[in-house]
PDB file of C-alpha atoms and ligand atoms in Angstrom:
ATOM      1  CA  MET A 126      -0.139  -0.010   0.099  1.00  0.00           C
ATOM      2  CA  ARG A 127       1.233   3.488  -0.463  1.00  0.00           C
ATOM      3  CA  TYR A 128       0.520   6.379   1.065  1.00  0.00           C
ATOM      4  CA  LEU A 129      -0.736  10.139   0.281  1.00  0.00           C
ATOM      5  CA  ILE A 130      -0.918  12.007   3.961  1.00  0.00           C
ATOM      6  CA  GLY A 131      -1.359  15.372   4.452  1.00  0.00           C
ATOM      7  CA  ASN A 132      -0.401  17.735   7.916  1.00  0.00           C
ATOM      8  CA  TRP A 133      -2.587  20.185   8.148  1.00  0.00           C
ATOM      9  CA  LYS A 134      -0.496  21.640  11.253  1.00  0.00           C
ATOM     10  CA  SER A 135      -2.464  24.242  13.401  1.00  0.00           C
ATOM     11  CA  PHE A 136      -4.333  25.606  10.242  1.00  0.00           C
ATOM     12  CA  ASN A 137      -8.161  24.788   9.738  1.00  0.00           C
ATOM     13  CA  THR A 138     -11.035  25.725  11.664  1.00  0.00           C
ATOM     14  CA  ILE A 139     -14.129  23.408  11.966  1.00  0.00           C
ATOM     15  CA  THR A 140     -15.801  25.636   9.483  1.00  0.00           C
ATOM     16  CA  GLN A 141     -12.419  26.014   6.891  1.00  0.00           C
ATOM     17  CA  THR A 142     -12.442  21.817   7.001  1.00  0.00           C
ATOM     18  CA  THR A 143     -15.982  21.337   5.839  1.00  0.00           C
ATOM     19  CA  LEU A 144     -15.285  23.733   3.512  1.00  0.00           C
ATOM     20  CA  TRP A 145     -11.811  21.630   2.267  1.00  0.00           C
ATOM     21  CA  LEU A 146     -13.621  18.659   2.333  1.00  0.00           C
ATOM     22  CA  GLU A 147     -16.857  20.061   0.290  1.00  0.00           C
ATOM     23  CA  GLU A 148     -14.130  21.016  -2.358  1.00  0.00           C
ATOM     24  CA  PHE A 149     -12.441  17.530  -2.417  1.00  0.00           C
ATOM     25  CA  ALA A 150     -15.438  15.761  -2.743  1.00  0.00           C
ATOM     26  CA  LYS A 151     -16.401  17.666  -6.414  1.00  0.00           C
ATOM     27  CA  THR A 152     -12.903  17.319  -7.590  1.00  0.00           C
ATOM     28  CA  TYR A 153     -12.073  14.295  -6.533  1.00  0.00           C
ATOM     29  CA  SER A 154     -11.877  11.885  -9.741  1.00  0.00           C
ATOM     30  CA  LYS A 155     -10.267   7.994  -8.994  1.00  0.00           C
ATOM     31  CA  PRO A 156      -6.752   7.986  -8.721  1.00  0.00           C
ATOM     32  CA  ARG A 157      -4.636   5.516 -11.324  1.00  0.00           C
ATOM     33  CA  THR A 158      -3.817   3.576  -8.583  1.00  0.00           C
ATOM     34  CA  ASN A 159      -4.658   2.440  -4.958  1.00  0.00           C
ATOM     35  CA  ILE A 160      -3.611   4.319  -1.985  1.00  0.00           C
ATOM     36  CA  LYS A 161      -4.411   5.379   1.297  1.00  0.00           C
ATOM     37  CA  MET A 162      -4.985   9.078   1.664  1.00  0.00           C
ATOM     38  CA  ILE A 163      -5.169  10.589   5.221  1.00  0.00           C
ATOM     39  CA  VAL A 164      -4.937  14.193   6.488  1.00  0.00           C
ATOM     40  CA  CYS A 165      -3.917  14.674   9.873  1.00  0.00           C
ATOM     41  CA  ALA A 166      -5.925  17.744  11.522  1.00  0.00           C
ATOM     42  CA  PRO A 167      -5.980  19.700  15.139  1.00  0.00           C
ATOM     43  CA  PHE A 168      -8.014  17.587  17.642  1.00  0.00           C
ATOM     44  CA  THR A 169     -11.455  19.500  16.826  1.00  0.00           C
ATOM     45  CA  ASN A 170     -12.073  18.789  13.347  1.00  0.00           C
ATOM     46  CA  LEU A 171     -11.796  15.329  13.878  1.00  0.00           C
ATOM     47  CA  ALA A 172     -15.797  14.113  14.998  1.00  0.00           C
ATOM     48  CA  GLU A 173     -16.956  16.748  12.636  1.00  0.00           C
ATOM     49  CA  ALA A 174     -14.668  15.784   9.499  1.00  0.00           C
ATOM     50  CA  ASN A 175     -16.059  12.018  10.363  1.00  0.00           C
ATOM     51  CA  ARG A 176     -19.242  13.111  10.076  1.00  0.00           C
ATOM     52  CA  LEU A 177     -18.443  14.560   6.348  1.00  0.00           C
ATOM     53  CA  ILE A 178     -16.330  11.941   5.150  1.00  0.00           C
ATOM     54  CA  GLY A 179     -19.248   9.425   6.090  1.00  0.00           C
ATOM     55  CA  GLY A 180     -21.950  11.484   4.497  1.00  0.00           C
ATOM     56  CA  LEU A 181     -19.974  12.552   1.454  1.00  0.00           C
ATOM     57  CA  HIS A 182     -18.460   8.672   1.140  1.00  0.00           C
ATOM     58  CA  LEU A 183     -14.724  10.288   0.773  1.00  0.00           C
ATOM     59  CA  PRO A 184     -11.862   7.776   0.129  1.00  0.00           C
ATOM     60  CA  ILE A 185      -9.632   9.808   3.148  1.00  0.00           C
ATOM     61  CA  GLU A 186      -9.243   9.363   6.719  1.00  0.00           C
ATOM     62  CA  ILE A 187      -8.733  11.989   9.262  1.00  0.00           C
ATOM     63  CA  ALA A 188      -6.212  11.389  11.579  1.00  0.00           C
ATOM     64  CA  ALA A 189      -4.720  13.194  14.616  1.00  0.00           C
ATOM     65  CA  GLN A 190      -1.453  15.142  14.716  1.00  0.00           C
ATOM     66  CA  ASP A 191      -0.191  14.141  18.288  1.00  0.00           C
ATOM     67  CA  VAL A 192      -1.493  11.892  21.372  1.00  0.00           C
ATOM     68  CA  SER A 193      -1.081  12.265  24.948  1.00  0.00           C
ATOM     69  CA  PRO A 194       2.055   9.958  26.410  1.00  0.00           C
ATOM     70  CA  PHE A 195      -0.857   9.185  29.657  1.00  0.00           C
ATOM     71  CA  PRO A 196      -3.605   6.278  29.148  1.00  0.00           C
ATOM     72  CA  GLU A 197      -6.546   8.111  31.083  1.00  0.00           C
ATOM     73  CA  GLY A 198      -5.996   9.670  34.211  1.00  0.00           C
ATOM     74  CA  LYS A 199      -5.237  13.690  36.170  1.00  0.00           C
ATOM     75  CA  HIS A 200      -3.214  14.816  33.146  1.00  0.00           C
ATOM     76  CA  THR A 201      -5.209  18.426  32.405  1.00  0.00           C
ATOM     77  CA  GLY A 202      -5.360  18.866  28.841  1.00  0.00           C
ATOM     78  CA  GLU A 203      -4.106  15.857  27.517  1.00  0.00           C
ATOM     79  CA  ILE A 204      -6.441  13.749  24.801  1.00  0.00           C
ATOM     80  CA  THR A 205      -5.572  10.330  25.362  1.00  0.00           C
ATOM     81  CA  ALA A 206      -5.232   7.184  22.974  1.00  0.00           C
ATOM     82  CA  GLN A 207      -8.232   5.737  23.755  1.00  0.00           C
ATOM     83  CA  MET A 208     -10.357   8.546  23.187  1.00  0.00           C
ATOM     84  CA  LEU A 209      -8.821   9.191  19.884  1.00  0.00           C
ATOM     85  CA  SER A 210      -9.534   5.511  19.100  1.00  0.00           C
ATOM     86  CA  GLU A 211     -13.249   6.458  18.789  1.00  0.00           C
ATOM     87  CA  LEU A 212     -12.358   8.947  16.242  1.00  0.00           C
ATOM     88  CA  THR A 213      -9.569   7.669  13.838  1.00  0.00           C
ATOM     89  CA  GLY A 214      -7.048   4.928  12.667  1.00  0.00           C
ATOM     90  CA  HIS A 215      -3.791   6.772  12.496  1.00  0.00           C
ATOM     91  CA  CYS A 216      -1.953   9.512  14.360  1.00  0.00           C
ATOM     92  CA  LEU A 217       1.117  11.274  13.975  1.00  0.00           C
ATOM     93  CA  ILE A 218       3.832  11.588  16.098  1.00  0.00           C
ATOM     94  CA  GLY A 219       7.229  12.615  17.076  1.00  0.00           C
ATOM     95  CA  HIS A 220       7.191  15.982  14.470  1.00  0.00           C
ATOM     96  CA  SER A 221      10.007  18.393  14.530  1.00  0.00           C
ATOM     97  CA  GLU A 222       7.955  20.902  15.301  1.00  0.00           C
ATOM     98  CA  ARG A 223       6.837  19.266  18.838  1.00  0.00           C
ATOM     99  CA  ARG A 224      10.789  18.174  19.571  1.00  0.00           C
ATOM    100  CA  ARG A 225      11.556  21.912  19.135  1.00  0.00           C
ATOM    101  CA  GLU A 226       8.671  23.583  20.236  1.00  0.00           C
ATOM    102  CA  PHE A 227       7.423  21.119  22.793  1.00  0.00           C
ATOM    103  CA  GLY A 228      10.861  19.206  24.110  1.00  0.00           C
ATOM    104  CA  GLU A 229       9.291  16.194  22.869  1.00  0.00           C
ATOM    105  CA  SER A 230      11.913  13.472  23.382  1.00  0.00           C
ATOM    106  CA  SER A 231      12.108   9.562  21.620  1.00  0.00           C
ATOM    107  CA  LYS A 232      11.412   8.036  25.017  1.00  0.00           C
ATOM    108  CA  THR A 233       7.969  10.153  24.796  1.00  0.00           C
ATOM    109  CA  VAL A 234       7.288   9.591  21.532  1.00  0.00           C
ATOM    110  CA  GLY A 235       8.084   5.548  22.398  1.00  0.00           C
ATOM    111  CA  GLN A 236       5.415   6.205  24.837  1.00  0.00           C
ATOM    112  CA  LYS A 237       2.885   7.497  22.725  1.00  0.00           C
ATOM    113  CA  ALA A 238       3.113   4.957  19.894  1.00  0.00           C
ATOM    114  CA  LYS A 239       2.947   2.463  22.732  1.00  0.00           C
ATOM    115  CA  LEU A 240      -0.335   3.903  23.830  1.00  0.00           C
ATOM    116  CA  LEU A 241      -1.757   4.081  20.554  1.00  0.00           C
ATOM    117  CA  LEU A 242      -0.837   0.498  19.659  1.00  0.00           C
ATOM    118  CA  GLU A 243      -2.239  -0.471  22.523  1.00  0.00           C
ATOM    119  CA  ASN A 244      -5.644   1.030  21.594  1.00  0.00           C
ATOM    120  CA  SER A 245      -5.387  -0.369  18.109  1.00  0.00           C
ATOM    121  CA  LEU A 246      -4.237   2.881  16.524  1.00  0.00           C
ATOM    122  CA  VAL A 247      -1.345   3.012  13.943  1.00  0.00           C
ATOM    123  CA  PRO A 248       1.584   5.369  14.868  1.00  0.00           C
ATOM    124  CA  ILE A 249       2.784   7.696  12.010  1.00  0.00           C
ATOM    125  CA  VAL A 250       6.234   8.191  13.236  1.00  0.00           C
ATOM    126  CA  CYS A 251       8.163  10.982  12.219  1.00  0.00           C
ATOM    127  CA  LEU A 252      12.039  10.700  11.900  1.00  0.00           C
ATOM    128  CA  ASP A 253      15.057  12.543  11.082  1.00  0.00           C
ATOM    129  CA  THR A 254      18.449  11.402  11.123  1.00  0.00           C
ATOM    130  CA  PRO A 255      20.192  12.648  14.499  1.00  0.00           C
ATOM    131  CA  TYR A 256      17.957  10.516  16.607  1.00  0.00           C
ATOM    132  CA  LEU A 257      16.677   8.304  13.794  1.00  0.00           C
ATOM    133  CA  ASP A 258      18.512   5.117  15.472  1.00  0.00           C
ATOM    134  CA  GLU A 259      17.696   6.439  18.979  1.00  0.00           C
ATOM    135  CA  GLN A 260      14.388   6.549  18.301  1.00  0.00           C
ATOM    136  CA  ILE A 261      13.757   3.090  16.424  1.00  0.00           C
ATOM    137  CA  LYS A 262      15.258   1.758  19.131  1.00  0.00           C
ATOM    138  CA  GLU A 263      13.574   3.126  21.234  1.00  0.00           C
ATOM    139  CA  LEU A 264      10.458   1.121  20.129  1.00  0.00           C
ATOM    140  CA  LEU A 265      12.424  -2.173  20.002  1.00  0.00           C
ATOM    141  CA  ASP A 266      13.436  -1.971  23.746  1.00  0.00           C
ATOM    142  CA  LEU A 267       9.588  -1.391  23.976  1.00  0.00           C
ATOM    143  CA  GLN A 268       8.863  -4.436  21.983  1.00  0.00           C
ATOM    144  CA  LEU A 269       6.422  -2.766  19.956  1.00  0.00           C
ATOM    145  CA  PRO A 270       5.097  -4.268  16.579  1.00  0.00           C
ATOM    146  CA  LEU A 271       6.820  -2.099  14.330  1.00  0.00           C
ATOM    147  CA  GLN A 272       5.117  -3.827  11.556  1.00  0.00           C
ATOM    148  CA  SER A 273       1.796  -1.639  12.732  1.00  0.00           C
ATOM    149  CA  CYS A 274       3.728   1.681  12.423  1.00  0.00           C
ATOM    150  CA  ILE A 275       4.234   3.961   9.511  1.00  0.00           C
ATOM    151  CA  PHE A 276       7.630   5.898   9.660  1.00  0.00           C
ATOM    152  CA  VAL A 277       8.172   9.278   8.261  1.00  0.00           C
ATOM    153  CA  TYR A 278      11.703  10.382   7.120  1.00  0.00           C
ATOM    154  CA  GLU A 279      11.448  14.141   7.767  1.00  0.00           C
ATOM    155  CA  PRO A 280      14.434  16.028   7.070  1.00  0.00           C
ATOM    156  CA  LEU A 281      14.516  19.411   9.174  1.00  0.00           C
ATOM    157  CA  ALA A 282      16.252  21.380   6.497  1.00  0.00           C
ATOM    158  CA  ALA A 283      13.454  20.599   4.142  1.00  0.00           C
ATOM    159  CA  ILE A 284      10.439  21.179   6.276  1.00  0.00           C
ATOM    160  CA  GLY A 285       8.466  24.408   5.570  1.00  0.00           C
ATOM    161  CA  THR A 286      11.216  25.822   3.498  1.00  0.00           C
ATOM    162  CA  GLY A 287      10.493  24.866  -0.572  1.00  0.00           C
ATOM    163  CA  LYS A 288      13.826  22.917  -0.531  1.00  0.00           C
ATOM    164  CA  ALA A 289      12.958  19.432  -0.693  1.00  0.00           C
ATOM    165  CA  ALA A 290      15.680  16.679   0.038  1.00  0.00           C
ATOM    166  CA  ASP A 291      17.450  15.340  -2.785  1.00  0.00           C
ATOM    167  CA  ALA A 292      15.388  12.231  -3.550  1.00  0.00           C
ATOM    168  CA  ALA A 293      18.511   9.624  -3.897  1.00  0.00           C
ATOM    169  CA  SER A 294      19.530  10.657  -0.505  1.00  0.00           C
ATOM    170  CA  VAL A 295      16.424  10.401   0.995  1.00  0.00           C
ATOM    171  CA  GLU A 296      16.256   6.468  -0.340  1.00  0.00           C
ATOM    172  CA  ILE A 297      19.558   5.895   1.185  1.00  0.00           C
ATOM    173  CA  VAL A 298      18.104   6.944   4.439  1.00  0.00           C
ATOM    174  CA  ALA A 299      14.709   5.203   3.635  1.00  0.00           C
ATOM    175  CA  SER A 300      16.856   1.988   3.102  1.00  0.00           C
ATOM    176  CA  LYS A 301      18.019   2.577   6.679  1.00  0.00           C
ATOM    177  CA  ILE A 302      14.806   2.684   7.972  1.00  0.00           C
ATOM    178  CA  SER A 303      13.931  -0.045   6.249  1.00  0.00           C
ATOM    179  CA  PHE A 304      16.869  -2.161   7.221  1.00  0.00           C
ATOM    180  CA  LEU A 305      16.631  -1.005  10.893  1.00  0.00           C
ATOM    181  CA  THR A 306      12.730  -2.117  10.894  1.00  0.00           C
ATOM    182  CA  GLU A 307      13.426  -5.428   9.227  1.00  0.00           C
ATOM    183  CA  SER A 308      11.333  -3.877   6.186  1.00  0.00           C
ATOM    184  CA  VAL A 309       8.487  -4.886   7.880  1.00  0.00           C
ATOM    185  CA  CYS A 310       6.538  -1.300   7.927  1.00  0.00           C
ATOM    186  CA  PRO A 311       6.015   1.482   4.987  1.00  0.00           C
ATOM    187  CA  ILE A 312       8.295   4.368   4.950  1.00  0.00           C
ATOM    188  CA  LEU A 313       7.334   7.671   3.808  1.00  0.00           C
ATOM    189  CA  TYR A 314       9.530  11.068   2.930  1.00  0.00           C
ATOM    190  CA  GLY A 315       8.094  14.456   3.861  1.00  0.00           C
ATOM    191  CA  GLY A 316       9.155  17.973   3.596  1.00  0.00           C
ATOM    192  CA  SER A 317       8.404  20.142   0.635  1.00  0.00           C
ATOM    193  CA  VAL A 318       6.557  17.716  -1.470  1.00  0.00           C
ATOM    194  CA  THR A 319       4.707  19.162  -4.329  1.00  0.00           C
ATOM    195  CA  GLU A 320       3.162  18.053  -7.555  1.00  0.00           C
ATOM    196  CA  GLU A 321       6.653  18.963  -8.927  1.00  0.00           C
ATOM    197  CA  ASN A 322       8.943  16.852  -7.229  1.00  0.00           C
ATOM    198  CA  ILE A 323       6.979  13.759  -5.701  1.00  0.00           C
ATOM    199  CA  ALA A 324       7.417  12.125  -8.693  1.00  0.00           C
ATOM    200  CA  LEU A 325      11.176  11.814  -7.763  1.00  0.00           C
ATOM    201  CA  PHE A 326      10.026  10.404  -4.424  1.00  0.00           C
ATOM    202  CA  LEU A 327       7.515   7.893  -5.342  1.00  0.00           C
ATOM    203  CA  ASP A 328      10.071   6.486  -7.956  1.00  0.00           C
ATOM    204  CA  LYS A 329      12.063   5.186  -5.069  1.00  0.00           C
ATOM    205  CA  GLN A 330      12.192   1.378  -4.501  1.00  0.00           C
ATOM    206  CA  HIS A 331      12.048   2.183  -0.449  1.00  0.00           C
ATOM    207  CA  ILE A 332      10.239   5.052  -0.376  1.00  0.00           C
ATOM    208  CA  ASP A 333       5.895   4.346   0.003  1.00  0.00           C
ATOM    209  CA  GLY A 334       4.504   7.440  -0.264  1.00  0.00           C
ATOM    210  CA  VAL A 335       4.651  10.780   1.252  1.00  0.00           C
ATOM    211  CA  LEU A 336       3.817  13.306   3.958  1.00  0.00           C
ATOM    212  CA  VAL A 337       3.048  16.814   2.804  1.00  0.00           C
ATOM    213  CA  GLY A 338       2.261  20.030   5.034  1.00  0.00           C
ATOM    214  CA  THR A 339       2.173  23.501   3.437  1.00  0.00           C
ATOM    215  CA  ASP A 340       0.443  21.556  -0.154  1.00  0.00           C
ATOM    216  CA  SER A 341      -1.978  19.667   1.572  1.00  0.00           C
ATOM    217  CA  LEU A 342      -4.232  22.762   2.974  1.00  0.00           C
ATOM    218  CA  SER A 343      -5.109  23.565  -0.802  1.00  0.00           C
ATOM    219  CA  VAL A 344      -7.492  20.966  -2.214  1.00  0.00           C
ATOM    220  CA  PRO A 345      -5.991  21.084  -5.369  1.00  0.00           C
ATOM    221  CA  SER A 346      -2.745  20.519  -4.422  1.00  0.00           C
ATOM    222  CA  PHE A 347      -3.695  17.823  -2.771  1.00  0.00           C
ATOM    223  CA  VAL A 348      -5.802  16.366  -5.905  1.00  0.00           C
ATOM    224  CA  LYS A 349      -2.555  16.758  -7.992  1.00  0.00           C
ATOM    225  CA  LEU A 350      -0.283  15.075  -5.403  1.00  0.00           C
ATOM    226  CA  MET A 351      -3.141  12.081  -5.489  1.00  0.00           C
ATOM    227  CA  HIS A 352      -2.528  11.923  -9.445  1.00  0.00           C
ATOM    228  CA  ALA A 353       1.212  11.598  -9.181  1.00  0.00           C
ATOM    229  CA  PHE A 354       0.682   8.554  -7.827  1.00  0.00           C
ATOM    230  CA  ILE A 355       0.931   5.554 -11.033  1.00  0.00           C
TER     231      ILE A 355
HETATM  232  P1  PGA B 250       6.201  20.652   4.593  1.00  0.00           P
HETATM  233  O1  PGA B 250       5.787  20.039   5.701  1.00  0.00           O
HETATM  234  O2  PGA B 250       5.204  19.857   3.517  1.00  0.00           O
HETATM  235  O3  PGA B 250       5.485  22.109   4.573  1.00  0.00           O
HETATM  236  O4  PGA B 250       7.280  20.671   4.188  1.00  0.00           O
HETATM  237  C1  PGA B 250       6.096  18.808   5.760  1.00  0.00           C
HETATM  238  C2  PGA B 250       5.675  18.344   7.449  1.00  0.00           C
HETATM  239  O5  PGA B 250       5.898  19.312   8.073  1.00  0.00           O
HETATM  240  O6  PGA B 250       5.108  17.173   7.798  1.00  0.00           O
END
């Protein structure tokens, strides 16, 4: 299975999400190949987005962008994996923006992955080279079923900069992730993916899809990315 995953970050209110999905419904035409489409949205949008996706029969899933590292309990403001399990099947974790702005460590990301898996959600784990080995070791030490995870290589210099990484160097890192995880899970690339460069990444043996930030906010861009899968 190949993946097109959007990451809306802290963009889109419920109203804007409704407009996005309605526009997507009007613009959608079947891609040339079977792909799984997921959009990671703010928590506030998940329930309404699910209602619309069901009503409009859209072939897209809405997912979360983060989860609490704690199970249910006295943790004011936290959204648990159990809560998410009634709303989605996937959750992004370990994005470099969370590492940078919220001091998230590989240990915390490991805890999040564990709770997600215990609640039957697929963790979409973001990785960059400075902590790639450490993060995968953490997941292996926790004896998590990596075949139930998705990994995304997201080099910091490529995120939101308009300067995507070179596809050949991404393939080298993707093959390393594949080796470390015994080739049991999908590996995606993220960082300034556009309709112009997506084919370079999809062409590579170890890259099973992309995670797209900026270009997932506009429906026409997202639809063009979807049709780039052949
Ligand atoms: P970008 O974001 O596509 O805007 O570079 C990717 C991401 O942060 O996941």
